[in-house]
Amino acid sequence: MMHSLNDRDRQLLQEVNDPLEDIEKPCSRTKGIMLELKYFEPMIVLGKIQATCSHNKWHLADLKKHITLLTRETYEKLGPEECYKVSNFKSCYGQDRTYHAKSNFPTLWRLHSMFPHFALTEKMISIKPKIDSVNSCPNLHAAFYLPEFGGLIPSPKWLKKESREALILIHFFATERLKDPPLPPHIRHLLIKKHLESSLLSDDRRMHQLESLGLIWGGGNLKPETQCALNEINQQDFSLHVNFNAFI
């Protein structure tokens, strides 16, 4: 059931559902994000990945290693052998082409969106110093701060409304803390929505991932640490900034 909409909610939903006009603004700080989104069809990207793996005689299981190494490159200095592998992966996946965002090439952003569990494993380690530098809730799990977390949120049929909205709210709160200045509200809603829709994980696997991270119990209820974080956020009345209708 949808929440009742006020004028602010209606405007936000309109911007989330039709946001690509931002691409026409050359100086827009969201232009790169919007290019990634506009030309991103996960199943087409997956087809390109499968073709690349077949051509190079890789298994799709190797993709986890590739994503891990490509992700690590953005955070730390790699050795010569790893640098060579990264260069090879980028070439094979088309990431070394300047026009990749204007097509369905598997950019790292798109790989993270499609396979969020691979990205989270590596990025949670790297992002900890940044989390420690912001004044945030001490009970927040590192996963909430990462944009890929949206890809772990199950559909409403799999997770009860209260728990699902709690995870979205905490995620929204956490990601805002790491952006200075924060992205416009409709862009933040759009990114969570896109990660939620682009993830190739089934609802069953999303539930399993949330349980493995220690965020929910098997029945879908929030674990104490997650509930504590939610309570702290609610004390700040942050829920007023989130329109849950965008994620139904």
Tab-separated table of C-alpha atoms in Angstrom:
chain	number	residue	atom	x	y	z
A	1	MET	CA	0.000	0.000	0.000
A	2	MET	CA	1.340	3.408	-0.951
A	3	HIS	CA	1.747	6.208	1.537
A	4	SER	CA	-0.479	9.238	0.982
A	5	LEU	CA	1.272	11.792	-1.197
A	6	ASN	CA	1.652	15.466	-0.468
A	7	ASP	CA	2.819	18.028	-3.034
A	8	ARG	CA	6.467	17.539	-2.080
A	9	ASP	CA	6.192	13.763	-2.523
A	10	ARG	CA	4.514	14.117	-5.918
A	11	GLN	CA	7.243	16.446	-7.145
A	12	LEU	CA	9.950	14.095	-5.909
A	13	LEU	CA	8.374	11.070	-7.584
A	14	GLN	CA	8.103	12.962	-10.863
A	15	GLU	CA	11.802	13.840	-10.691
A	16	VAL	CA	12.788	10.266	-9.807
A	17	ASN	CA	10.722	8.762	-12.605
A	18	ASP	CA	11.899	11.238	-15.251
A	19	PRO	CA	15.351	12.418	-14.163
A	20	LEU	CA	17.407	12.227	-17.340
A	21	GLU	CA	16.963	15.872	-18.254
A	22	ASP	CA	19.993	16.500	-16.027
A	23	ILE	CA	22.176	15.044	-18.787
A	24	GLU	CA	21.553	18.125	-20.901
A	25	LYS	CA	23.207	20.333	-18.275
A	26	PRO	CA	26.943	20.230	-19.124
A	27	CYS	CA	28.042	21.555	-15.739
A	28	SER	CA	25.728	19.372	-13.699
A	29	ARG	CA	27.647	17.459	-11.010
A	30	THR	CA	25.245	14.595	-11.599
A	31	LYS	CA	25.935	14.293	-15.332
A	32	GLY	CA	28.305	11.327	-14.989
A	33	ILE	CA	25.830	9.455	-12.818
A	34	MET	CA	22.981	10.129	-15.210
A	35	LEU	CA	24.994	8.883	-18.186
A	36	GLU	CA	25.690	5.642	-16.341
A	37	LEU	CA	21.973	5.250	-15.646
A	38	LYS	CA	20.529	6.282	-18.996
A	39	TYR	CA	22.424	3.700	-21.021
A	40	PHE	CA	22.329	0.945	-18.407
A	41	GLU	CA	20.291	-2.156	-19.202
A	42	PRO	CA	21.529	-4.891	-16.835
A	43	MET	CA	20.606	-7.845	-19.047
A	44	ILE	CA	22.381	-6.309	-22.055
A	45	VAL	CA	25.446	-5.653	-19.906
A	46	LEU	CA	25.278	-9.240	-18.651
A	47	GLY	CA	25.245	-10.455	-22.249
A	48	LYS	CA	28.410	-8.464	-22.952
A	49	ILE	CA	30.041	-9.930	-19.849
A	50	GLN	CA	29.136	-13.459	-20.917
A	51	ALA	CA	30.529	-12.827	-24.402
A	52	THR	CA	33.754	-11.442	-22.925
A	53	CYS	CA	34.126	-14.415	-20.601
A	54	SER	CA	33.510	-16.841	-23.449
A	55	HIS	CA	36.019	-15.104	-25.731
A	56	ASN	CA	38.714	-15.145	-23.040
A	57	LYS	CA	37.803	-18.639	-21.838
A	58	TRP	CA	36.890	-17.283	-18.419
A	59	HIS	CA	34.179	-18.674	-16.201
A	60	LEU	CA	31.529	-16.344	-14.824
A	61	ALA	CA	32.838	-17.416	-11.425
A	62	ASP	CA	36.017	-15.499	-12.307
A	63	LEU	CA	33.965	-12.317	-12.372
A	64	LYS	CA	34.128	-12.029	-8.584
A	65	LYS	CA	37.922	-11.955	-8.721
A	66	HIS	CA	37.849	-9.380	-11.512
A	67	ILE	CA	35.432	-7.076	-9.683
A	68	THR	CA	37.415	-7.422	-6.464
A	69	LEU	CA	40.664	-6.432	-8.161
A	70	LEU	CA	39.104	-3.588	-10.145
A	71	THR	CA	37.507	-2.274	-6.955
A	72	ARG	CA	40.707	-2.553	-4.963
A	73	GLU	CA	42.522	-0.496	-7.590
A	74	THR	CA	40.345	2.507	-6.731
A	75	TYR	CA	41.463	2.404	-3.087
A	76	GLU	CA	45.059	1.241	-2.947
A	77	LYS	CA	48.273	0.936	-4.912
A	78	LEU	CA	48.622	-2.401	-6.659
A	79	GLY	CA	51.727	-4.365	-7.509
A	80	PRO	CA	52.973	-4.729	-11.123
A	81	GLU	CA	51.289	-8.095	-11.671
A	82	GLU	CA	47.947	-6.871	-10.344
A	83	CYS	CA	48.221	-3.665	-12.400
A	84	TYR	CA	48.726	-5.763	-15.534
A	85	LYS	CA	45.645	-7.840	-14.718
A	86	VAL	CA	43.553	-4.729	-14.089
A	87	SER	CA	44.662	-3.223	-17.394
A	88	ASN	CA	43.729	-6.444	-19.164
A	89	PHE	CA	40.315	-6.615	-17.498
A	90	LYS	CA	39.559	-2.995	-18.365
A	91	SER	CA	40.466	-3.602	-21.981
A	92	CYS	CA	38.395	-6.777	-22.216
A	93	TYR	CA	35.356	-5.258	-20.539
A	94	GLY	CA	35.596	-2.053	-22.552
A	95	GLN	CA	36.331	0.115	-19.518
A	96	ASP	CA	39.299	1.759	-21.214
A	97	ARG	CA	37.071	3.438	-23.795
A	98	THR	CA	36.160	7.067	-23.243
A	99	TYR	CA	32.613	6.615	-24.498
A	100	HIS	CA	31.776	3.606	-22.344
A	101	ALA	CA	29.157	5.433	-20.263
A	102	LYS	CA	27.145	6.193	-23.411
A	103	SER	CA	26.661	2.525	-24.165
A	104	ASN	CA	25.954	-0.662	-22.281
A	105	PHE	CA	29.584	-1.450	-21.534
A	106	PRO	CA	30.129	-3.083	-18.131
A	107	THR	CA	31.651	-0.136	-16.300
A	108	LEU	CA	32.776	-0.754	-12.737
A	109	TRP	CA	29.771	1.204	-11.444
A	110	ARG	CA	27.447	-1.090	-13.380
A	111	LEU	CA	29.283	-4.231	-12.285
A	112	HIS	CA	28.898	-3.094	-8.683
A	113	SER	CA	25.205	-2.440	-9.216
A	114	MET	CA	24.593	-5.846	-10.787
A	115	PHE	CA	26.738	-7.806	-8.327
A	116	PRO	CA	26.479	-5.795	-5.088
A	117	HIS	CA	27.646	-8.633	-2.849
A	118	PHE	CA	31.010	-8.712	-4.643
A	119	ALA	CA	31.454	-4.952	-4.302
A	120	LEU	CA	30.423	-4.760	-0.653
A	121	THR	CA	32.946	-7.355	0.477
A	122	GLU	CA	35.854	-5.270	-0.787
A	123	LYS	CA	34.513	-1.762	-0.243
A	124	MET	CA	33.441	-2.226	3.385
A	125	ILE	CA	37.104	-2.629	4.325
A	126	SER	CA	38.269	0.391	2.354
A	127	ILE	CA	35.525	2.771	3.444
A	128	LYS	CA	36.014	2.383	7.197
A	129	PRO	CA	38.438	5.343	7.595
A	130	LYS	CA	35.960	7.602	5.819
A	131	ILE	CA	33.124	6.392	8.035
A	132	ASP	CA	35.203	7.084	11.131
A	133	SER	CA	35.755	10.661	9.944
A	134	VAL	CA	32.061	11.578	9.823
A	135	ASN	CA	29.852	12.229	12.793
A	136	SER	CA	27.342	9.426	12.432
A	137	CYS	CA	25.487	6.788	14.404
A	138	PRO	CA	27.929	4.391	16.092
A	139	ASN	CA	25.568	1.453	15.500
A	140	LEU	CA	25.523	1.783	11.708
A	141	HIS	CA	26.954	-1.193	9.847
A	142	ALA	CA	29.509	-0.218	7.180
A	143	ALA	CA	27.369	-1.784	4.440
A	144	PHE	CA	24.715	0.918	4.837
A	145	TYR	CA	27.168	3.608	3.699
A	146	LEU	CA	27.788	2.011	0.315
A	147	PRO	CA	25.524	2.721	-2.680
A	148	GLU	CA	25.547	-0.955	-3.644
A	149	PHE	CA	23.619	-1.798	-0.488
A	150	GLY	CA	20.442	-0.890	-2.374
A	151	GLY	CA	20.955	-4.066	-4.405
A	152	LEU	CA	20.497	-6.179	-1.274
A	153	ILE	CA	17.030	-4.846	-0.466
A	154	PRO	CA	14.417	-7.515	-1.277
A	155	SER	CA	11.066	-6.850	-2.891
A	156	PRO	CA	8.061	-6.033	-0.676
A	157	LYS	CA	6.817	-9.610	-1.096
A	158	TRP	CA	9.894	-10.973	0.663
A	159	LEU	CA	10.454	-8.537	3.500
A	160	LYS	CA	7.769	-7.022	5.653
A	161	LYS	CA	7.064	-3.357	5.144
A	162	GLU	CA	8.460	-2.104	8.465
A	163	SER	CA	11.812	-3.850	8.066
A	164	ARG	CA	12.176	-2.950	4.404
A	165	GLU	CA	11.479	0.729	4.995
A	166	ALA	CA	13.845	0.703	7.964
A	167	LEU	CA	16.702	-0.602	5.798
A	168	ILE	CA	15.981	1.990	3.101
A	169	LEU	CA	15.837	4.776	5.675
A	170	ILE	CA	19.114	3.787	7.341
A	171	HIS	CA	20.807	3.405	3.952
A	172	PHE	CA	19.537	6.805	2.821
A	173	PHE	CA	20.776	8.393	6.046
A	174	ALA	CA	24.216	6.770	5.840
A	175	THR	CA	24.918	7.597	2.190
A	176	GLU	CA	24.004	11.229	2.765
A	177	ARG	CA	26.634	11.448	5.493
A	178	LEU	CA	29.442	10.591	3.075
A	179	LYS	CA	28.549	13.126	0.369
A	180	ASP	CA	29.732	16.709	0.823
A	181	PRO	CA	27.657	18.406	-0.339
A	182	PRO	CA	24.869	15.795	-0.488
A	183	LEU	CA	23.375	14.942	-3.858
A	184	PRO	CA	19.915	16.370	-4.628
A	185	PRO	CA	17.128	14.314	-2.993
A	186	HIS	CA	15.693	13.020	-6.268
A	187	ILE	CA	19.132	11.798	-7.390
A	188	ARG	CA	19.662	9.969	-4.099
A	189	HIS	CA	16.252	8.339	-4.442
A	190	LEU	CA	17.010	7.440	-8.044
A	191	LEU	CA	20.349	5.809	-7.201
A	192	ILE	CA	18.855	3.605	-4.509
A	193	LYS	CA	16.002	2.687	-6.840
A	194	LYS	CA	18.416	1.832	-9.668
A	195	HIS	CA	20.644	-0.317	-7.465
A	196	LEU	CA	17.567	-2.072	-6.116
A	197	GLU	CA	16.290	-2.826	-9.623
A	198	SER	CA	19.631	-3.601	-11.312
A	199	SER	CA	20.923	-6.147	-8.828
A	200	LEU	CA	20.956	-9.643	-10.307
A	201	LEU	CA	20.545	-11.223	-6.888
A	202	SER	CA	17.280	-13.046	-6.305
A	203	ASP	CA	15.139	-12.002	-3.355
A	204	ASP	CA	16.148	-15.193	-1.588
A	205	ARG	CA	19.841	-14.370	-1.951
A	206	ARG	CA	19.252	-10.779	-0.876
A	207	MET	CA	17.635	-12.021	2.311
A	208	HIS	CA	20.576	-14.361	2.850
A	209	GLN	CA	23.050	-11.514	2.363
A	210	LEU	CA	21.232	-9.318	4.882
A	211	GLU	CA	21.246	-12.157	7.390
A	212	SER	CA	24.943	-12.835	6.754
A	213	LEU	CA	25.750	-9.183	7.413
A	214	GLY	CA	23.926	-9.449	10.725
A	215	LEU	CA	21.273	-6.862	9.851
A	216	ILE	CA	18.111	-8.973	10.089
A	217	TRP	CA	16.952	-12.229	11.628
A	218	GLY	CA	15.863	-15.147	9.483
A	219	GLY	CA	12.226	-14.116	9.840
A	220	GLY	CA	12.920	-10.623	8.528
A	221	ASN	CA	12.891	-8.716	11.815
A	222	LEU	CA	15.667	-6.224	12.466
A	223	LYS	CA	18.542	-7.329	14.644
A	224	PRO	CA	19.153	-5.257	17.814
A	225	GLU	CA	22.046	-3.253	16.338
A	226	THR	CA	19.989	-2.335	13.273
A	227	GLN	CA	16.998	-1.402	15.411
A	228	CYS	CA	19.227	0.737	17.615
A	229	ALA	CA	20.573	2.599	14.576
A	230	LEU	CA	17.021	3.139	13.345
A	231	ASN	CA	15.975	4.567	16.704
A	232	GLU	CA	18.871	7.026	16.668
A	233	ILE	CA	17.976	8.176	13.156
A	234	ASN	CA	14.289	8.527	13.978
A	235	GLN	CA	15.202	10.818	16.859
A	236	GLN	CA	16.559	13.178	14.202
A	237	ASP	CA	13.265	13.010	12.266
A	238	PHE	CA	15.242	11.989	9.194
A	239	SER	CA	12.358	9.928	7.781
A	240	LEU	CA	10.793	13.168	6.565
A	241	HIS	CA	13.432	13.231	3.817
A	242	VAL	CA	12.594	9.797	2.358
A	243	ASN	CA	9.677	8.979	0.071
A	244	PHE	CA	9.211	5.212	0.291
A	245	ASN	CA	6.765	5.219	-2.626
A	246	ALA	CA	9.773	5.570	-4.934
A	247	PHE	CA	10.931	2.065	-4.007
A	248	ILE	CA	7.744	0.037	-4.427
